[in-house]
Amino acid sequence: MELTEVLVLVGSFVVLLVLGVPIAYSIGIASILTMLVSIMPVAAFTTIAQRMATGLDSFALLAIPFFILAGQLMNRGGIATRLIDFAKVLVGPLPGGLAFVNIIACMLFGAISGSAVAAASAIGGFMHPRMVKEGYDESFSAAVNITSSTTGLIIPPSNVLIVYSLAAGGASIGALFLAGYVPGILVGLMLMAVSGTFAFRNKYPTGGTTPIGEALKKTLNALPSLFLLVVVIGGIVAGIFTATEASAVAVLYTLVLALLYGEINARDLPDILLETVATTAIVMILIAVSTGMSWVMSYENIPQAVSAALLNISENKIIVLLLINLILLFVGIFMDMTPAVLIFTPIFLPVVTELGMDPIHFGIIMVLNLSIGLCTPP
């Protein structure tokens, strides 16, 4: 590893970000500049282009556009409203009940759609005005919605966990999905504990009690949406289909459900497909350029150098893991989750593997750390 190449890679990337260049272009340009320093100019462009194309040549990545489409269908198909009603039945009567409703609805919607953005927009668009109208502080309402929406990145199915599987060299997506349940639910419970404390101190109102007959009706209305979790995760665990095939099943299921609910019709599908394509394109270009940068770092032996440096700092596993967690928290503040996972997984995974940690365990730790960073400015 030459120090010059490392300085070019890191320096150009940081400068481009500071100048406000979109992160996908920053990653791609920094990778090309580094290769220009290392090898012949023509070979540099050809190599990066080849690595970008190779990075997208993965069957597992087909799950991402399907889950994005499923999320769009849920967002438009009235599923979010039914989940909110169900969450209100569960926790509405508690102090600060609307905050609890927001958290549980985001957990359920995020778990079904696999997208924090979909959860934040679908649930927040409905709950934020309602919470403000009931006397909740606007900043509190926004904070509850933003933080709780990230639980969908940990609770399966999760697009980010699929990306991690790709970056980790084919870690089992089914195992990652199963591993995300307990941490995701724990995060949601802790968010509820904090929200309950704030609600008690500020004397926020409850969400109101739902009559038994109405509560039963709302629960039954939400069951078809909740059953999607059983279909997707159950199918993967039972070996009926792969995660990619499960994503296609999720699209078919949500489409039928949305049409039955009458919230969308055939005329709405072109707009939904267009939004899905636009979102997928953003994710895929990030994956492509991040794969190119990961190859450049591997070519320059940067992961090996970082691994050696971390292990030289301390032989204590706890200290090394704390350092990695702090780095990931810092990275999550400035970088989007997809490129962060693709760039830093090849760097840190060899370190934690040498310490005896399972790649599945580390994947959940990485996504959880980056989810915290996703909530912070900017």
Short mmCIF file of C-alpha atoms in Angstrom, two decimals:
data_model
loop_
_atom_site.label_atom_id
_atom_site.label_comp_id
_atom_site.label_asym_id
_atom_site.label_seq_id
_atom_site.Cartn_x
_atom_site.Cartn_y
_atom_site.Cartn_z
CA MET A 1 0.00 0.00 0.00
CA GLU A 2 1.38 3.36 -1.08
CA LEU A 3 0.67 6.37 1.12
CA THR A 4 0.13 8.54 -1.97
CA GLU A 5 -2.80 6.44 -3.19
CA VAL A 6 -4.43 6.46 0.24
CA LEU A 7 -4.12 10.24 0.49
CA VAL A 8 -5.59 10.66 -2.99
CA LEU A 9 -8.52 8.35 -2.23
CA VAL A 10 -9.41 9.81 1.17
CA GLY A 11 -8.47 13.40 0.37
CA SER A 12 -10.38 13.65 -2.92
CA PHE A 13 -13.43 11.95 -1.40
CA VAL A 14 -13.54 14.33 1.58
CA VAL A 15 -12.96 17.43 -0.59
CA LEU A 16 -15.72 16.43 -3.01
CA LEU A 17 -18.15 15.87 -0.14
CA VAL A 18 -17.29 19.26 1.38
CA LEU A 19 -17.88 20.89 -2.01
CA GLY A 20 -21.36 19.40 -2.06
CA VAL A 21 -20.81 16.88 -4.85
CA PRO A 22 -23.41 14.06 -4.61
CA ILE A 23 -21.98 11.12 -2.73
CA ALA A 24 -22.27 8.70 -5.66
CA TYR A 25 -20.17 10.98 -7.87
CA SER A 26 -17.73 11.65 -5.02
CA ILE A 27 -17.12 7.92 -4.55
CA GLY A 28 -16.71 7.29 -8.28
CA ILE A 29 -14.39 10.25 -8.92
CA ALA A 30 -12.22 9.47 -5.88
CA SER A 31 -11.87 5.86 -7.04
CA ILE A 32 -10.87 6.88 -10.57
CA LEU A 33 -8.36 9.46 -9.32
CA THR A 34 -6.74 6.85 -7.09
CA MET A 35 -6.44 4.38 -9.96
CA LEU A 36 -4.98 7.10 -12.19
CA VAL A 37 -2.16 7.46 -9.68
CA SER A 38 -1.62 3.69 -9.53
CA ILE A 39 -1.96 2.49 -13.14
CA MET A 40 -2.27 3.75 -16.72
CA PRO A 41 -5.16 6.19 -17.35
CA VAL A 42 -7.01 4.02 -19.88
CA ALA A 43 -6.78 0.98 -17.61
CA ALA A 44 -8.06 3.02 -14.68
CA PHE A 45 -11.32 3.98 -16.40
CA THR A 46 -11.80 0.49 -17.83
CA THR A 47 -11.14 -1.21 -14.51
CA ILE A 48 -13.52 0.97 -12.50
CA ALA A 49 -16.24 0.55 -15.14
CA GLN A 50 -15.81 -3.23 -15.08
CA ARG A 51 -15.93 -3.36 -11.28
CA MET A 52 -19.06 -1.21 -11.21
CA ALA A 53 -20.80 -3.52 -13.66
CA THR A 54 -19.64 -6.61 -11.77
CA GLY A 55 -20.93 -5.14 -8.51
CA LEU A 56 -24.47 -5.01 -9.92
CA ASP A 57 -24.31 -8.51 -11.39
CA SER A 58 -25.92 -10.23 -8.42
CA PHE A 59 -29.15 -12.21 -8.15
CA ALA A 60 -29.56 -11.10 -4.52
CA LEU A 61 -29.74 -7.43 -5.59
CA LEU A 62 -32.98 -8.13 -7.47
CA ALA A 63 -34.67 -8.17 -4.07
CA ILE A 64 -34.05 -4.44 -3.62
CA PRO A 65 -36.26 -3.09 -6.45
CA PHE A 66 -38.97 -5.59 -5.51
CA PHE A 67 -38.98 -4.55 -1.85
CA ILE A 68 -38.93 -0.88 -2.90
CA LEU A 69 -41.95 -1.51 -5.11
CA ALA A 70 -43.70 -3.35 -2.27
CA GLY A 71 -43.03 -0.34 -0.03
CA GLN A 72 -44.50 2.05 -2.60
CA LEU A 73 -47.60 -0.11 -2.93
CA MET A 74 -48.01 -0.17 0.86
CA ASN A 75 -47.54 3.57 1.06
CA ARG A 76 -50.29 4.21 -1.49
CA GLY A 77 -52.45 1.20 -0.70
CA GLY A 78 -53.86 2.17 2.69
CA ILE A 79 -51.75 -0.33 4.60
CA ALA A 80 -50.09 2.39 6.70
CA THR A 81 -53.47 3.66 7.94
CA ARG A 82 -54.54 0.17 9.02
CA LEU A 83 -51.27 -0.40 10.87
CA ILE A 84 -51.67 2.94 12.66
CA ASP A 85 -55.18 1.95 13.73
CA PHE A 86 -53.88 -1.39 14.99
CA ALA A 87 -51.05 0.29 16.92
CA LYS A 88 -53.57 2.67 18.51
CA VAL A 89 -55.58 -0.33 19.74
CA LEU A 90 -52.43 -1.72 21.41
CA VAL A 91 -50.99 1.37 23.10
CA GLY A 92 -53.38 4.27 22.54
CA PRO A 93 -54.66 4.49 26.16
CA LEU A 94 -51.15 4.90 27.61
CA PRO A 95 -49.72 8.34 28.56
CA GLY A 96 -48.13 9.75 25.42
CA GLY A 97 -50.08 7.11 23.54
CA LEU A 98 -49.81 8.79 20.15
CA ALA A 99 -46.00 8.68 20.38
CA PHE A 100 -46.23 4.94 21.10
CA VAL A 101 -48.61 4.55 18.17
CA ASN A 102 -46.08 6.32 15.94
CA ILE A 103 -43.25 4.04 17.08
CA ILE A 104 -45.15 0.75 16.77
CA ALA A 105 -46.65 1.74 13.41
CA CYS A 106 -43.18 2.64 12.09
CA MET A 107 -41.80 -0.66 13.39
CA LEU A 108 -44.56 -2.62 11.68
CA PHE A 109 -44.53 -0.64 8.44
CA GLY A 110 -40.74 -0.57 8.25
CA ALA A 111 -40.59 -4.28 8.94
CA ILE A 112 -43.04 -4.94 6.12
CA SER A 113 -41.58 -2.49 3.58
CA GLY A 114 -37.88 -2.76 4.53
CA SER A 115 -37.44 0.99 4.08
CA ALA A 116 -36.91 3.73 6.66
CA VAL A 117 -37.87 6.42 4.16
CA ALA A 118 -41.15 4.67 3.32
CA ALA A 119 -41.97 4.28 7.02
CA ALA A 120 -41.11 7.90 7.84
CA SER A 121 -43.20 9.29 4.98
CA ALA A 122 -46.18 6.95 5.29
CA ILE A 123 -46.51 7.01 9.09
CA GLY A 124 -45.13 10.51 9.68
CA GLY A 125 -47.38 12.04 7.03
CA PHE A 126 -50.40 10.83 8.98
CA MET A 127 -49.19 10.94 12.59
CA HIS A 128 -47.26 14.23 12.72
CA PRO A 129 -50.25 16.55 12.08
CA ARG A 130 -52.34 14.44 14.46
CA MET A 131 -49.76 14.63 17.25
CA VAL A 132 -49.29 18.38 16.85
CA LYS A 133 -53.05 18.90 16.89
CA GLU A 134 -53.30 16.91 20.15
CA GLY A 135 -50.71 19.16 21.84
CA TYR A 136 -47.44 17.34 21.21
CA ASP A 137 -44.39 19.46 20.47
CA GLU A 138 -43.48 19.51 16.77
CA SER A 139 -39.82 18.69 17.36
CA PHE A 140 -40.77 15.80 19.66
CA SER A 141 -43.15 14.41 17.05
CA ALA A 142 -40.51 14.66 14.33
CA ALA A 143 -37.85 13.04 16.52
CA VAL A 144 -40.14 10.12 17.38
CA ASN A 145 -40.99 9.52 13.73
CA ILE A 146 -37.41 9.80 12.44
CA THR A 147 -35.84 7.52 15.05
CA SER A 148 -38.57 4.88 14.99
CA SER A 149 -38.55 4.66 11.18
CA THR A 150 -34.98 3.30 11.29
CA THR A 151 -36.16 0.17 13.13
CA GLY A 152 -37.34 -1.09 9.73
CA LEU A 153 -33.70 -1.26 8.66
CA ILE A 154 -32.99 -3.81 11.38
CA ILE A 155 -36.29 -5.70 11.59
CA PRO A 156 -36.54 -7.82 8.41
CA PRO A 157 -37.02 -7.70 5.54
CA SER A 158 -34.35 -5.01 5.15
CA ASN A 159 -32.72 -3.74 1.95
CA VAL A 160 -29.61 -2.70 3.87
CA LEU A 161 -29.11 -6.23 5.22
CA ILE A 162 -29.27 -7.50 1.63
CA VAL A 163 -26.55 -5.01 0.69
CA TYR A 164 -24.46 -6.16 3.66
CA SER A 165 -24.83 -9.76 2.52
CA LEU A 166 -23.36 -8.75 -0.83
CA ALA A 167 -20.48 -6.83 0.77
CA ALA A 168 -19.73 -9.65 3.22
CA GLY A 169 -19.17 -12.13 0.45
CA GLY A 170 -22.52 -13.86 0.52
CA ALA A 171 -23.50 -13.96 4.19
CA SER A 172 -26.87 -15.71 4.54
CA ILE A 173 -29.69 -13.22 3.99
CA GLY A 174 -32.11 -15.50 5.83
CA ALA A 175 -29.78 -15.63 8.86
CA LEU A 176 -29.38 -11.83 8.79
CA PHE A 177 -33.15 -11.40 8.66
CA LEU A 178 -33.67 -13.67 11.66
CA ALA A 179 -30.86 -11.97 13.58
CA GLY A 180 -32.50 -8.56 13.16
CA TYR A 181 -35.69 -9.25 15.06
CA VAL A 182 -34.52 -9.05 18.66
CA PRO A 183 -32.25 -5.96 18.26
CA GLY A 184 -34.92 -4.16 16.21
CA ILE A 185 -37.65 -4.84 18.75
CA LEU A 186 -35.34 -3.83 21.62
CA VAL A 187 -34.59 -0.53 19.89
CA GLY A 188 -38.33 0.07 19.49
CA LEU A 189 -38.97 -0.71 23.18
CA MET A 190 -36.19 1.66 24.27
CA LEU A 191 -37.62 4.40 22.05
CA MET A 192 -40.98 3.83 23.72
CA ALA A 193 -39.37 4.08 27.17
CA VAL A 194 -37.75 7.42 26.29
CA SER A 195 -40.91 8.73 24.63
CA GLY A 196 -42.99 7.67 27.65
CA THR A 197 -40.64 9.57 29.97
CA PHE A 198 -40.91 12.73 27.86
CA ALA A 199 -44.68 12.35 27.61
CA PHE A 200 -45.02 11.95 31.38
CA ARG A 201 -42.84 15.01 32.09
CA ASN A 202 -44.64 17.21 29.56
CA LYS A 203 -48.10 15.81 30.41
CA TYR A 204 -48.85 14.85 26.82
CA PRO A 205 -52.35 13.40 26.27
CA THR A 206 -53.16 9.74 25.69
CA GLY A 207 -54.28 8.42 22.33
CA GLY A 208 -57.68 7.54 23.74
CA THR A 209 -59.33 4.21 24.43
CA THR A 210 -60.81 2.26 21.52
CA PRO A 211 -64.15 0.47 22.15
CA ILE A 212 -63.86 -3.32 22.11
CA GLY A 213 -65.96 -3.77 18.97
CA GLU A 214 -63.99 -1.15 17.03
CA ALA A 215 -60.70 -2.49 18.38
CA LEU A 216 -61.55 -5.97 17.11
CA LYS A 217 -62.50 -4.57 13.70
CA LYS A 218 -59.24 -2.60 13.40
CA THR A 219 -57.21 -5.64 14.44
CA LEU A 220 -58.90 -7.80 11.81
CA ASN A 221 -58.31 -5.08 9.18
CA ALA A 222 -54.59 -5.07 9.99
CA LEU A 223 -54.12 -8.87 9.98
CA PRO A 224 -53.78 -9.22 6.18
CA SER A 225 -50.99 -6.64 6.20
CA LEU A 226 -49.24 -8.26 9.17
CA PHE A 227 -49.53 -11.66 7.51
CA LEU A 228 -47.03 -10.47 4.89
CA LEU A 229 -44.31 -10.81 7.54
CA VAL A 230 -45.27 -14.45 8.01
CA VAL A 231 -45.28 -15.07 4.27
CA VAL A 232 -41.90 -13.43 3.59
CA ILE A 233 -39.87 -14.53 6.61
CA GLY A 234 -41.65 -17.87 7.01
CA GLY A 235 -41.05 -18.69 3.36
CA ILE A 236 -37.35 -17.88 3.61
CA VAL A 237 -36.80 -19.78 6.86
CA ALA A 238 -38.77 -22.80 5.63
CA GLY A 239 -36.72 -22.86 2.44
CA ILE A 240 -39.75 -22.38 0.21
CA PHE A 241 -38.10 -19.48 -1.61
CA THR A 242 -35.00 -17.27 -1.50
CA ALA A 243 -34.96 -13.68 -0.26
CA THR A 244 -35.11 -12.46 -3.86
CA GLU A 245 -38.10 -14.66 -4.63
CA ALA A 246 -39.68 -13.54 -1.33
CA SER A 247 -39.44 -9.93 -2.48
CA ALA A 248 -41.39 -10.77 -5.64
CA VAL A 249 -44.01 -12.57 -3.52
CA ALA A 250 -44.22 -9.44 -1.33
CA VAL A 251 -44.95 -7.30 -4.39
CA LEU A 252 -47.71 -9.62 -5.59
CA TYR A 253 -49.22 -9.85 -2.10
CA THR A 254 -49.22 -6.08 -1.47
CA LEU A 255 -50.57 -5.35 -4.96
CA VAL A 256 -53.52 -7.69 -4.44
CA LEU A 257 -54.09 -6.26 -0.95
CA ALA A 258 -53.98 -2.64 -2.14
CA LEU A 259 -56.40 -3.38 -4.98
CA LEU A 260 -58.78 -5.17 -2.59
CA TYR A 261 -58.64 -2.20 -0.21
CA GLY A 262 -59.60 0.01 -3.15
CA GLU A 263 -56.91 2.59 -2.33
CA ILE A 264 -55.22 2.28 -5.73
CA ASN A 265 -56.31 1.29 -9.23
CA ALA A 266 -54.66 0.46 -12.54
CA ARG A 267 -54.18 4.15 -13.38
CA ASP A 268 -52.00 4.64 -10.30
CA LEU A 269 -49.55 1.87 -11.22
CA PRO A 270 -47.46 3.85 -13.79
CA ASP A 271 -46.68 6.54 -11.19
CA ILE A 272 -45.86 3.91 -8.57
CA LEU A 273 -43.55 2.07 -10.98
CA LEU A 274 -41.87 5.34 -11.98
CA GLU A 275 -41.16 6.22 -8.33
CA THR A 276 -39.81 2.71 -7.78
CA VAL A 277 -37.48 3.00 -10.78
CA ALA A 278 -36.19 6.38 -9.61
CA THR A 279 -35.49 5.12 -6.09
CA THR A 280 -33.92 1.89 -7.38
CA ALA A 281 -31.65 3.84 -9.73
CA ILE A 282 -30.30 5.89 -6.82
CA VAL A 283 -29.60 2.77 -4.77
CA MET A 284 -28.00 0.91 -7.68
CA ILE A 285 -25.63 3.72 -8.67
CA LEU A 286 -24.52 3.90 -5.04
CA ILE A 287 -23.94 0.15 -4.99
CA ALA A 288 -22.03 0.28 -8.30
CA VAL A 289 -19.61 3.08 -7.35
CA SER A 290 -19.18 1.75 -3.81
CA THR A 291 -18.23 -1.65 -5.22
CA GLY A 292 -15.66 0.13 -7.39
CA MET A 293 -14.20 1.93 -4.37
CA SER A 294 -14.14 -1.30 -2.35
CA TRP A 295 -12.09 -2.92 -5.13
CA VAL A 296 -9.69 0.04 -5.19
CA MET A 297 -9.19 -0.24 -1.44
CA SER A 298 -8.60 -3.96 -1.76
CA TYR A 299 -6.13 -3.35 -4.61
CA GLU A 300 -4.23 -0.92 -2.40
CA ASN A 301 -4.38 -3.32 0.61
CA ILE A 302 -6.17 -0.71 2.71
CA PRO A 303 -8.36 -3.22 4.62
CA GLN A 304 -5.29 -5.19 5.66
CA ALA A 305 -3.54 -2.02 6.81
CA VAL A 306 -6.58 -0.87 8.83
CA SER A 307 -6.93 -4.33 10.35
CA ALA A 308 -3.30 -4.39 11.42
CA ALA A 309 -3.54 -0.86 12.82
CA LEU A 310 -6.63 -1.64 14.90
CA LEU A 311 -5.18 -4.86 16.26
CA ASN A 312 -1.94 -3.03 17.11
CA ILE A 313 -3.85 -0.48 19.19
CA SER A 314 -5.09 -3.16 21.55
CA GLU A 315 -5.42 -6.91 21.75
CA ASN A 316 -8.52 -6.50 23.89
CA LYS A 317 -11.58 -7.49 21.83
CA ILE A 318 -13.86 -5.06 23.66
CA ILE A 319 -11.58 -2.08 22.99
CA VAL A 320 -11.30 -2.90 19.28
CA LEU A 321 -15.06 -3.38 18.94
CA LEU A 322 -15.72 -0.08 20.75
CA LEU A 323 -13.38 1.69 18.33
CA ILE A 324 -15.15 0.15 15.34
CA ASN A 325 -18.53 1.15 16.77
CA LEU A 326 -17.39 4.74 17.30
CA ILE A 327 -16.03 4.92 13.75
CA LEU A 328 -19.30 3.57 12.34
CA LEU A 329 -21.33 6.07 14.37
CA PHE A 330 -19.17 8.89 12.99
CA VAL A 331 -19.38 7.56 9.43
CA GLY A 332 -23.16 7.24 9.70
CA ILE A 333 -23.47 10.96 10.41
CA PHE A 334 -22.00 11.96 7.05
CA MET A 335 -22.53 9.01 4.71
CA ASP A 336 -25.60 7.24 3.39
CA MET A 337 -26.07 3.69 4.64
CA THR A 338 -25.68 1.85 1.34
CA PRO A 339 -22.20 3.16 0.42
CA ALA A 340 -21.13 3.03 4.08
CA VAL A 341 -21.98 -0.68 4.28
CA LEU A 342 -20.30 -1.47 0.96
CA ILE A 343 -17.14 0.50 1.72
CA PHE A 344 -16.56 -0.33 5.39
CA THR A 345 -17.66 -3.97 5.49
CA PRO A 346 -14.53 -5.16 3.62
CA ILE A 347 -12.41 -3.03 5.98
CA PHE A 348 -13.84 -4.08 9.34
CA LEU A 349 -15.13 -7.59 8.65
CA PRO A 350 -11.62 -9.16 8.55
CA VAL A 351 -10.85 -7.47 11.89
CA VAL A 352 -13.91 -8.76 13.73
CA THR A 353 -13.58 -12.18 12.11
CA GLU A 354 -10.06 -12.42 13.47
CA LEU A 355 -11.48 -11.52 16.89
CA GLY A 356 -13.89 -14.45 16.59
CA MET A 357 -17.11 -12.56 15.81
CA ASP A 358 -19.67 -14.08 13.47
CA PRO A 359 -20.26 -12.03 10.26
CA ILE A 360 -24.02 -12.15 10.91
CA HIS A 361 -23.54 -10.60 14.36
CA PHE A 362 -21.29 -7.89 12.95
CA GLY A 363 -23.80 -7.12 10.18
CA ILE A 364 -26.49 -6.29 12.73
CA ILE A 365 -24.04 -4.17 14.75
CA MET A 366 -23.00 -2.25 11.63
CA VAL A 367 -26.56 -1.57 10.44
CA LEU A 368 -27.68 -0.52 13.93
CA ASN A 369 -24.78 1.93 14.26
CA LEU A 370 -25.39 3.42 10.83
CA SER A 371 -29.11 3.69 11.60
CA ILE A 372 -28.25 5.93 14.55
CA GLY A 373 -26.10 8.05 12.25
CA LEU A 374 -28.98 8.27 9.78
CA CYS A 375 -31.03 10.13 12.41
CA THR A 376 -28.39 12.82 12.95
CA PRO A 377 -27.88 15.99 10.86
CA PRO A 378 -27.26 16.56 8.01
#
